[in-house]
Coordinates of C-alpha atoms in Angstrom, one line a residue:
X1 CA 10.0 13.8 1.4
X2 CA 12.1 13.5 4.4
X3 CA 11.1 10.2 6.6
X4 CA 11.2 11.1 10.0
X5 CA 9.3 9.2 13.0
X6 CA 7.2 6.1 12.5
X7 CA 5.4 3.8 9.9
X8 CA 2.2 5.8 10.1
X9 CA 3.9 9.4 9.9
X10 CA 5.9 7.9 6.7
X11 CA 2.3 6.9 5.2
X12 CA 0.6 9.7 6.1
X13 CA 3.2 12.0 4.5
X14 CA 3.3 9.6 1.3
X15 CA -0.6 10.1 0.8
X16 CA -0.4 13.7 1.6
X17 CA 2.0 14.2 -1.2
X18 CA -0.1 12.1 -3.8
X19 CA -3.2 14.3 -2.8
X20 CA -1.1 17.2 -3.5
X21 CA -0.3 15.9 -6.9
X22 CA 3.1 15.1 -6.4
X23 CA 4.2 12.4 -9.7
X24 CA 7.4 11.2 -8.0
X25 CA 7.5 10.5 -4.4
X26 CA 10.7 9.0 -2.9
X27 CA 11.4 8.7 1.0
X28 CA 15.0 9.1 2.8
X29 CA 15.6 8.7 6.2
X30 CA 18.7 10.4 8.3
X31 CA 19.5 7.5 10.1
X32 CA 18.9 4.7 7.3
X33 CA 16.4 3.0 9.1
X34 CA 14.5 0.7 6.8
X35 CA 11.5 -0.3 9.0
X36 CA 9.3 2.5 8.7
X37 CA 9.8 2.2 4.9
X38 CA 8.4 -1.5 4.6
X39 CA 4.7 -0.6 5.2
X40 CA 5.2 1.9 2.4
X41 CA 6.3 -0.6 0.0
X42 CA 3.5 -2.8 0.7
X43 CA 1.2 0.2 0.1
X44 CA 3.1 0.9 -3.1
X45 CA 2.3 -2.8 -4.2
X46 CA -1.4 -2.1 -3.7
X47 CA -1.4 1.1 -6.1
X48 CA 0.9 -0.7 -8.7
X49 CA -1.6 -3.8 -8.9
X50 CA -4.5 -1.4 -9.5
X51 CA -4.7 -0.9 -13.3
X52 CA -7.1 1.9 -12.7
X53 CA -4.3 3.9 -11.2
X54 CA -1.8 3.5 -14.0
X55 CA -2.9 6.8 -15.9
X56 CA -1.6 9.9 -14.0
X57 CA -4.2 11.1 -11.3
X58 CA -4.7 15.1 -11.3
X59 CA -6.1 16.9 -8.5
X60 CA -9.8 17.7 -8.9
X61 CA -11.5 20.5 -7.9
X62 CA -14.9 20.4 -6.1
X63 CA -16.6 17.5 -5.6
X64 CA -16.6 17.7 -1.5
X65 CA -19.2 20.1 0.1
X66 CA -18.5 20.0 3.7
X67 CA -16.1 18.3 6.0
X68 CA -17.1 18.4 9.6
X69 CA -15.5 16.7 12.9
X70 CA -17.4 15.6 15.7
X71 CA -16.3 16.8 19.2
X72 CA -14.6 19.8 17.7
X73 CA -10.8 20.3 16.4
X74 CA -9.6 21.0 12.8
X75 CA -11.4 18.8 10.5
X76 CA -9.6 16.1 8.2
X77 CA -8.5 17.3 5.1
X78 CA -10.2 16.0 1.9
X79 CA -8.5 15.8 -1.4
X80 CA -10.1 14.5 -4.8
X81 CA -7.8 12.9 -7.5
X82 CA -8.6 11.8 -11.0
X83 CA -7.8 10.3 -14.1
X84 CA -9.8 8.9 -17.3
X85 CA -10.2 5.6 -15.5
X86 CA -10.7 6.3 -11.6
X87 CA -11.8 8.8 -9.2
X88 CA -10.0 8.8 -5.7
X89 CA -10.4 10.4 -2.3
X90 CA -7.8 11.0 -0.2
X91 CA -8.7 11.7 3.5
X92 CA -6.0 12.7 5.8
X93 CA -6.0 13.1 9.6
X94 CA -2.5 15.1 10.7
X95 CA -3.7 15.4 14.3
X96 CA -2.5 13.3 17.2
X97 CA -5.8 12.5 18.2
X98 CA -8.6 10.5 16.8
X99 CA -11.4 12.4 14.6
X100 CA -14.8 11.3 13.6
X101 CA -15.7 13.1 10.6
X102 CA -18.6 13.4 8.5
X103 CA -17.5 14.1 4.6
X104 CA -20.7 15.3 2.3
X105 CA -19.7 15.1 -1.5
X106 CA -21.7 16.8 -4.4
X107 CA -24.1 15.0 -6.3
X108 CA -22.2 14.2 -9.2
X109 CA -19.7 12.0 -7.0
X110 CA -21.3 8.5 -7.1
X111 CA -23.1 7.0 -4.5
X112 CA -21.7 3.5 -5.2
X113 CA -19.6 1.3 -3.5
X114 CA -16.0 2.3 -3.0
X115 CA -13.0 0.3 -2.6
X116 CA -10.8 1.1 0.4
X117 CA -7.5 1.4 -1.5
X118 CA -5.3 -0.1 1.4
X119 CA -7.6 -2.8 2.7
X120 CA -9.3 -3.9 -0.4
X121 CA -12.9 -3.7 1.7
X122 CA -16.1 -2.1 0.1
X123 CA -17.0 1.4 1.4
X124 CA -20.5 2.5 1.0
X125 CA -21.7 6.1 1.0
X126 CA -25.1 7.1 2.1
X127 CA -27.5 9.4 0.2
X128 CA -28.3 12.7 2.0
X129 CA -30.4 15.5 1.5
X130 CA -27.1 17.7 -0.1
X131 CA -25.3 14.5 -1.5
X132 CA -24.0 11.2 -0.8
X133 CA -21.9 11.6 2.4
X134 CA -19.4 9.1 4.4
X135 CA -19.0 9.0 8.1
X136 CA -15.6 7.5 9.2
X137 CA -13.2 8.0 12.6
X138 CA -9.6 8.3 11.4
X139 CA -7.0 7.1 14.2
X140 CA -4.4 9.6 15.1
X141 CA -2.2 10.8 11.8
X142 CA -4.4 8.2 9.6
X143 CA -5.3 8.4 6.0
X144 CA -8.5 7.0 4.2
X145 CA -8.0 6.4 0.3
X146 CA -10.7 5.4 -1.5
X147 CA -11.3 4.5 -5.1
X148 CA -13.8 4.0 -7.9
X149 CA -13.9 3.2 -11.5
X150 CA -15.4 5.5 -13.6
X151 CA -16.4 2.8 -15.9
X152 CA -17.1 -1.4 -15.6
X153 CA -15.1 -3.2 -17.7

């Protein structure tokens, strides 16, 4: 992936590649700039410290019933990935504007406490009539990465 622009753009490009199922991701800069790469190193550190993510993540079909954005505009893109140990949700907002999104999942997606992979904070889903859902406001060119272990240790 060619690194162009700011650190948020690089972060969005990295998670978009992971969401597509890329197994190997590397970044290069046209001008040799290192500053935008530093936040990516921090994110890579979060991933490598989480043993549930050591097994390869594979794209999962299904799991998302609907994605809607308040105020119009294109909805965020939501991808699910899984390994034998973990289930990961990646929400991508490539737009230059913020997006308030409601993501509704099928009933087999756990209504549980998910971990925000980048911040380490807990994220709770709400159970609705059609399955669990999450309301989240994405900043411009923002990403939300949530993970849950499939089994407790």
